[in-house]
Amino acid sequence: MEPNSPQPQPIPPASQPAAQTPPGPQPKSNDAIRILLFVLAGLVLVGMLLPRTFHSILIYPLLIFALLAAKNFYDDTQKQVPARDKTVHVFKTLVKVGLITVGVIIGFIILIIAAFAQSGV
Amino acid sequence: MLDYSYKYGVNMLGAWGFLLAALCFGIFALTFQTMVVDRTKLKLSSFSYAYYFMAVALAVWSVAAANGDSHFLKTAVLIGDGLLLAGSVFMLYVLIGDKNRTFVWLSVVLAAVLLFVRAKYYSPAPFMSGGILEFNSQTPVALALGAIFAAVWLPANISTAKQVAHAIRHDEISSYYIYIYTAATISALLFLAAKRVLAVVLSFAAIGVCFLMLIASNMLVSKLGVKNGTK
């Protein structure tokens, strides 16, 4: 055996597949249900505090809105995003839903102010 | 039983609303200090203090609304205005920082003068109506408060949002912060101006949603701050 013989170098495989990134957490469809329940619980809470005459006016549009918001949230959770951006993605989605909710509420307040101003009550 | 629940439900609507708003503001200030300031090392403690002052002001108004005594209401509104001005000075410090401390001290003097003018020439005349505390502020007072919110609180909030978003290396979410703060400011102004039960409930609900988002944003910073190695 020759002492100075070159050691055989390991030959890299010609077609090494790219390192597989671990898949991010799979979107949870339960999130949509959670947000829907949360919004509905909020609606019930608000509805209990409202005078009876406003129940029919407010609850049904808000219910439709809640369903749309939940659908939007569910669609967003189905999008594939890198795992590292998942937290930011969920935050952005929540903020979108929250801002739409606040926008609708502010719209209702403005409508109420306008209605009472018009009737002179 | 119905009368009992009505008395402590609808008749104390203003008191419960102020109390829950105080809790929202207080929790937000606490989480901002512990989850954002302590982790990112940004010099934004004044921002937390401003919201603490606002939370205490809301708590004072809650007690006043529950009590209902006219003399106590006047005193509580004046105390709340003082706390609001103190919070505004801290917000101004967020905007100016250490660059111009003289200006900050001048703002302290200005706040004291404004409080004196409020007590002496524009004495508060609040009253309770259907369980709701109506501030019944004179037009110059209402304009001054609106100007303070628009010229100090909102820019300071936006400045803070940009700093925090930059600190966690997610500058793109600063616009989300700005939207939340703007919605919260509008909701707070509607809450303070509301004169009907329905408007009070809805504006409080809007504030609640805004502060839930802000508390969630603090939790986001906490989570991302750990990822970015800022402890």
Coordinates of C-alpha atoms in Angstrom, one line a residue:
Chain A
M1 CA 0.0 0.0 0.0
E2 CA 1.5 3.4 -1.0
P3 CA 1.4 5.9 1.8
N4 CA 1.1 9.0 -0.4
S5 CA -1.6 7.7 -2.7
P6 CA -4.4 10.2 -3.1
Q7 CA -7.5 9.4 -1.2
P8 CA -10.4 8.8 -3.4
Q9 CA -12.7 11.8 -3.3
P10 CA -16.4 11.2 -3.0
I11 CA -18.0 12.1 -6.2
P12 CA -21.1 14.1 -5.8
P13 CA -24.1 12.7 -7.5
A14 CA -24.8 14.3 -10.8
S15 CA -28.3 15.1 -10.2
Q16 CA -28.6 15.8 -6.4
P17 CA -32.2 16.8 -5.8
A18 CA -32.6 20.2 -4.2
A19 CA -32.9 20.2 -0.4
Q20 CA -36.5 19.8 0.4
T21 CA -37.8 22.5 2.6
P22 CA -40.0 21.2 5.3
P23 CA -43.6 21.9 4.4
G24 CA -45.2 24.7 6.5
P25 CA -48.1 24.0 8.7
Q26 CA -51.1 22.9 6.7
P27 CA -53.9 25.4 6.6
K28 CA -56.4 24.7 9.2
S29 CA -60.0 24.8 8.0
N30 CA -60.9 24.9 11.7
D31 CA -59.7 28.5 11.7
A32 CA -62.6 29.6 9.5
I33 CA -65.0 27.9 11.9
R34 CA -63.3 29.6 14.9
I35 CA -63.5 33.0 13.4
L36 CA -67.1 32.5 12.4
L37 CA -68.1 31.4 15.9
F38 CA -66.2 34.4 17.3
V39 CA -68.0 36.8 15.0
L40 CA -71.4 35.2 15.7
A41 CA -70.8 35.3 19.4
G42 CA -70.0 39.0 19.1
L43 CA -73.1 39.5 17.1
V44 CA -75.3 37.8 19.7
L45 CA -73.6 39.8 22.5
V46 CA -74.3 43.1 20.6
G47 CA -77.8 42.0 19.7
M48 CA -78.7 41.3 23.3
L49 CA -77.7 44.8 24.2
L50 CA -79.6 46.5 21.4
P51 CA -83.2 47.7 21.7
R52 CA -85.6 45.2 20.2
T53 CA -86.5 47.4 17.2
F54 CA -83.0 47.3 15.9
H55 CA -82.6 43.5 16.0
S56 CA -84.0 42.8 12.6
I57 CA -82.3 45.8 11.0
L58 CA -78.8 45.0 12.3
I59 CA -78.5 41.3 12.9
Y60 CA -79.2 40.0 9.4
P61 CA -76.8 42.3 7.5
L62 CA -74.2 41.7 10.1
L63 CA -74.8 37.9 9.9
I64 CA -74.3 38.0 6.1
F65 CA -71.2 40.1 6.6
A66 CA -69.9 37.6 9.2
L67 CA -70.3 34.8 6.7
L68 CA -68.5 36.7 4.0
A69 CA -65.7 37.6 6.4
A70 CA -65.4 33.9 7.4
K71 CA -65.3 32.8 3.8
N72 CA -62.6 35.4 3.1
F73 CA -60.6 34.2 6.1
Y74 CA -61.0 30.6 5.0
D75 CA -59.8 31.3 1.5
D76 CA -56.8 33.1 2.9
T77 CA -55.9 30.1 5.0
Q78 CA -56.0 27.9 2.0
K79 CA -53.2 29.8 0.3
Q80 CA -49.8 28.2 0.4
V81 CA -47.3 30.4 2.1
P82 CA -43.8 29.7 3.4
A83 CA -43.8 28.6 7.0
R84 CA -41.7 31.6 8.1
D85 CA -44.3 34.0 6.8
K86 CA -47.2 32.1 8.1
T87 CA -47.5 34.2 11.3
V88 CA -47.4 37.5 9.4
H89 CA -49.9 36.1 6.9
V90 CA -52.4 35.1 9.6
F91 CA -52.0 38.5 11.2
K92 CA -52.7 40.3 7.9
T93 CA -55.8 38.2 7.4
L94 CA -57.1 38.9 10.9
V95 CA -56.5 42.6 10.4
K96 CA -58.3 42.6 7.1
V97 CA -61.3 40.9 8.7
G98 CA -61.1 43.2 11.7
L99 CA -60.9 46.4 9.6
I100 CA -63.9 45.3 7.5
T101 CA -65.8 44.7 10.8
V102 CA -64.9 48.1 12.1
G103 CA -65.8 49.7 8.8
V104 CA -69.2 48.2 8.8
I105 CA -69.8 49.2 12.4
I106 CA -68.7 52.8 11.7
G107 CA -71.0 52.8 8.7
F108 CA -73.9 51.7 10.9
I109 CA -73.2 54.5 13.4
I110 CA -73.1 57.1 10.6
L111 CA -76.4 55.7 9.3
I112 CA -77.9 55.9 12.7
I113 CA -76.7 59.5 13.2
A114 CA -78.1 60.4 9.7
A115 CA -81.4 58.7 10.4
F116 CA -81.9 60.4 13.7
A117 CA -80.8 63.8 12.3
Q118 CA -83.3 63.4 9.5
S119 CA -86.2 62.4 11.7
G120 CA -85.4 65.2 14.2
V121 CA -85.7 62.8 17.1
Chain B
M1 CA -85.4 40.2 37.8
L2 CA -85.9 41.9 34.5
D3 CA -85.8 45.3 36.2
Y4 CA -82.7 44.3 38.1
S5 CA -80.9 43.2 34.9
Y6 CA -82.1 46.3 33.1
K7 CA -80.9 48.6 35.8
Y8 CA -77.4 47.0 35.9
G9 CA -77.3 46.3 32.1
V10 CA -78.7 49.2 30.1
N11 CA -78.8 51.9 32.7
M12 CA -75.1 51.3 33.4
L13 CA -74.2 50.9 29.8
G14 CA -71.9 53.9 29.9
A15 CA -70.2 52.7 33.0
W16 CA -69.6 49.2 31.6
G17 CA -68.5 50.6 28.3
F18 CA -65.9 52.9 29.9
L19 CA -64.7 50.1 32.1
L20 CA -64.2 47.7 29.3
A21 CA -62.6 50.4 27.2
A22 CA -60.2 51.1 30.1
L23 CA -59.4 47.4 30.3
C24 CA -58.7 47.3 26.5
F25 CA -56.4 50.4 26.7
G26 CA -54.7 49.1 29.8
I27 CA -54.0 45.6 28.4
F28 CA -52.8 47.1 25.1
A29 CA -50.4 49.4 27.1
L30 CA -49.2 46.5 29.2
T31 CA -48.6 44.2 26.3
F32 CA -46.9 46.9 24.2
Q33 CA -44.5 47.5 27.1
T34 CA -43.7 43.9 27.8
M35 CA -43.9 42.4 24.3
V36 CA -42.7 45.2 22.1
V37 CA -40.6 47.7 24.1
D38 CA -38.8 45.2 26.2
R39 CA -38.0 42.9 23.3
T40 CA -37.2 45.3 20.5
K41 CA -35.4 47.8 22.8
L42 CA -37.1 50.7 21.1
K43 CA -37.4 53.9 23.2
L44 CA -41.2 53.9 23.2
S45 CA -42.0 53.6 26.9
S46 CA -43.7 57.0 26.6
F47 CA -46.2 55.4 24.2
S48 CA -47.2 52.9 26.8
Y49 CA -47.5 55.6 29.5
A50 CA -49.8 57.6 27.3
Y51 CA -52.2 54.7 26.9
Y52 CA -51.9 54.0 30.7
F53 CA -53.1 57.5 31.3
M54 CA -55.9 57.1 28.8
A55 CA -56.9 53.9 30.5
V56 CA -57.0 55.6 33.9
A57 CA -59.1 58.4 32.5
L58 CA -61.6 55.9 31.1
A59 CA -61.7 54.1 34.5
V60 CA -62.4 57.4 36.2
W61 CA -65.3 58.2 33.8
S62 CA -66.6 54.7 34.4
V63 CA -66.8 55.3 38.1
A64 CA -68.4 58.6 37.5
A65 CA -71.0 57.1 35.1
A66 CA -71.8 54.4 37.7
N67 CA -72.1 57.0 40.5
G68 CA -74.2 59.5 38.5
D69 CA -73.8 62.4 41.0
S70 CA -73.6 65.7 39.1
H71 CA -70.8 67.2 41.2
F72 CA -68.7 64.0 40.9
L73 CA -69.4 63.9 37.2
K74 CA -67.9 67.4 36.7
T75 CA -64.8 66.5 38.8
A76 CA -64.4 63.2 37.0
V77 CA -64.5 64.9 33.5
L78 CA -61.9 67.5 34.6
I79 CA -59.7 64.7 36.0
G80 CA -60.1 62.8 32.8
D81 CA -59.2 65.8 30.7
G82 CA -56.1 66.3 32.9
L83 CA -55.1 62.6 32.3
L84 CA -55.8 63.0 28.6
L85 CA -53.5 66.0 28.4
A86 CA -50.8 64.2 30.4
G87 CA -51.0 61.3 28.0
S88 CA -50.8 63.8 25.1
V89 CA -47.5 65.1 26.5
F90 CA -46.1 61.6 26.5
M91 CA -47.3 61.1 22.9
L92 CA -45.6 64.4 22.0
Y93 CA -42.4 63.0 23.5
V94 CA -42.8 60.0 21.2
L95 CA -42.9 62.3 18.3
I96 CA -40.1 64.7 19.4
G97 CA -38.0 62.4 21.6
D98 CA -34.8 63.7 22.9
K99 CA -34.3 66.1 20.0
N100 CA -36.0 69.0 21.6
R101 CA -36.7 68.7 25.3
T102 CA -37.4 72.4 25.7
F103 CA -40.4 71.9 23.4
V104 CA -41.6 69.0 25.5
W105 CA -41.4 71.1 28.7
L106 CA -43.2 73.9 26.9
S107 CA -46.0 71.4 26.1
V108 CA -46.2 70.6 29.8
V109 CA -46.8 74.2 30.6
L110 CA -49.3 74.5 27.7
A111 CA -51.2 71.4 29.0
A112 CA -51.3 73.0 32.5
V113 CA -52.6 76.3 31.0
L114 CA -55.3 74.4 28.9
L115 CA -56.4 72.5 32.0
F116 CA -56.7 75.8 33.9
V117 CA -58.7 77.4 31.1
R118 CA -60.9 74.3 31.0
A119 CA -61.6 74.5 34.7
K120 CA -62.0 78.3 34.9
Y121 CA -63.7 79.4 31.7
Y122 CA -65.1 76.2 30.1
S123 CA -66.2 74.4 33.2
P124 CA -67.4 70.8 32.4
A125 CA -71.2 70.4 32.3
P126 CA -71.7 66.6 31.9
F127 CA -74.9 64.8 32.6
M128 CA -76.3 61.3 32.5
S129 CA -78.9 60.4 29.9
G130 CA -80.2 56.9 29.7
G131 CA -77.2 55.5 31.4
I132 CA -74.8 57.2 29.1
L133 CA -72.4 59.9 30.2
E134 CA -72.7 62.8 27.9
F135 CA -69.7 65.1 28.1
N136 CA -71.6 68.0 26.6
S137 CA -68.4 69.7 25.9
Q138 CA -68.4 73.3 24.7
T139 CA -67.4 73.7 21.0
P140 CA -63.9 75.1 21.7
V141 CA -63.2 72.2 24.1
A142 CA -64.5 69.6 21.6
L143 CA -62.4 71.2 18.9
A144 CA -59.3 71.3 21.1
L145 CA -59.7 67.6 22.0
G146 CA -60.2 66.7 18.4
A147 CA -57.2 68.7 17.3
I148 CA -55.1 67.0 20.0
F149 CA -56.2 63.5 18.8
A150 CA -55.6 64.4 15.2
A151 CA -52.3 66.4 15.6
V152 CA -50.6 64.5 18.4
W153 CA -52.0 61.0 19.0
L154 CA -52.5 59.9 15.4
P155 CA -49.1 61.0 14.1
A156 CA -47.4 59.5 17.2
N157 CA -49.3 56.2 16.6
I158 CA -48.2 56.2 13.0
S159 CA -44.6 57.0 13.9
T160 CA -44.6 54.2 16.5
A161 CA -46.1 51.8 13.9
K162 CA -43.3 52.5 11.4
Q163 CA -40.6 52.1 14.1
V164 CA -42.0 48.8 15.3
A165 CA -42.5 47.4 11.8
H166 CA -39.0 48.4 10.9
A167 CA -37.6 46.8 14.1
I168 CA -39.1 43.4 13.3
R169 CA -37.9 43.7 9.6
H170 CA -41.5 43.7 8.3
D171 CA -41.8 47.2 7.0
E172 CA -44.7 46.2 4.8
I173 CA -47.0 45.7 7.8
S174 CA -46.7 49.3 8.9
S175 CA -49.6 50.2 6.6
Y176 CA -51.7 47.6 8.5
Y177 CA -50.8 49.3 11.8
I178 CA -51.7 52.7 10.4
Y179 CA -55.1 51.5 9.3
I180 CA -55.8 50.0 12.8
Y181 CA -54.7 53.2 14.6
T182 CA -56.8 55.4 12.3
A183 CA -59.8 53.2 12.8
A184 CA -59.2 53.2 16.6
T185 CA -59.0 57.0 16.6
I186 CA -62.2 57.4 14.6
S187 CA -64.0 54.8 16.8
A188 CA -62.8 56.6 20.0
L189 CA -64.0 59.9 18.7
L190 CA -67.4 58.4 17.9
F191 CA -67.5 56.7 21.3
L192 CA -66.9 60.0 23.1
A193 CA -69.4 61.8 20.9
A194 CA -72.1 59.1 21.0
K195 CA -75.4 60.2 22.5
R196 CA -77.6 57.1 21.8
V197 CA -77.5 53.7 23.3
L198 CA -77.1 52.0 19.9
A199 CA -74.2 54.3 18.9
V200 CA -72.5 53.8 22.2
V201 CA -72.7 50.0 21.9
L202 CA -71.6 49.9 18.3
S203 CA -68.7 52.4 18.8
F204 CA -67.5 50.5 21.8
A205 CA -67.7 47.3 19.7
A206 CA -65.5 49.0 17.1
I207 CA -63.0 50.1 19.7
G208 CA -62.9 46.6 21.1
V209 CA -62.2 45.1 17.7
C210 CA -59.4 47.7 17.1
F211 CA -57.7 47.0 20.4
L212 CA -58.0 43.2 19.9
M213 CA -56.1 43.7 16.6
L214 CA -53.5 46.0 18.4
I215 CA -53.0 43.4 21.2
A216 CA -52.6 40.7 18.5
S217 CA -50.0 43.0 16.8
N218 CA -48.1 43.1 20.1
M219 CA -48.1 39.3 20.2
L220 CA -46.9 39.2 16.6
V221 CA -44.0 41.4 17.4
S222 CA -43.2 39.3 20.4
K223 CA -43.2 36.1 18.2
L224 CA -41.2 37.7 15.3
G225 CA -38.8 39.4 17.7
V226 CA -37.8 36.0 19.1
K227 CA -37.3 34.7 15.6
N228 CA -35.1 37.6 14.7
G229 CA -32.9 37.1 17.7
T230 CA -33.8 40.3 19.5
K231 CA -34.5 38.1 22.5

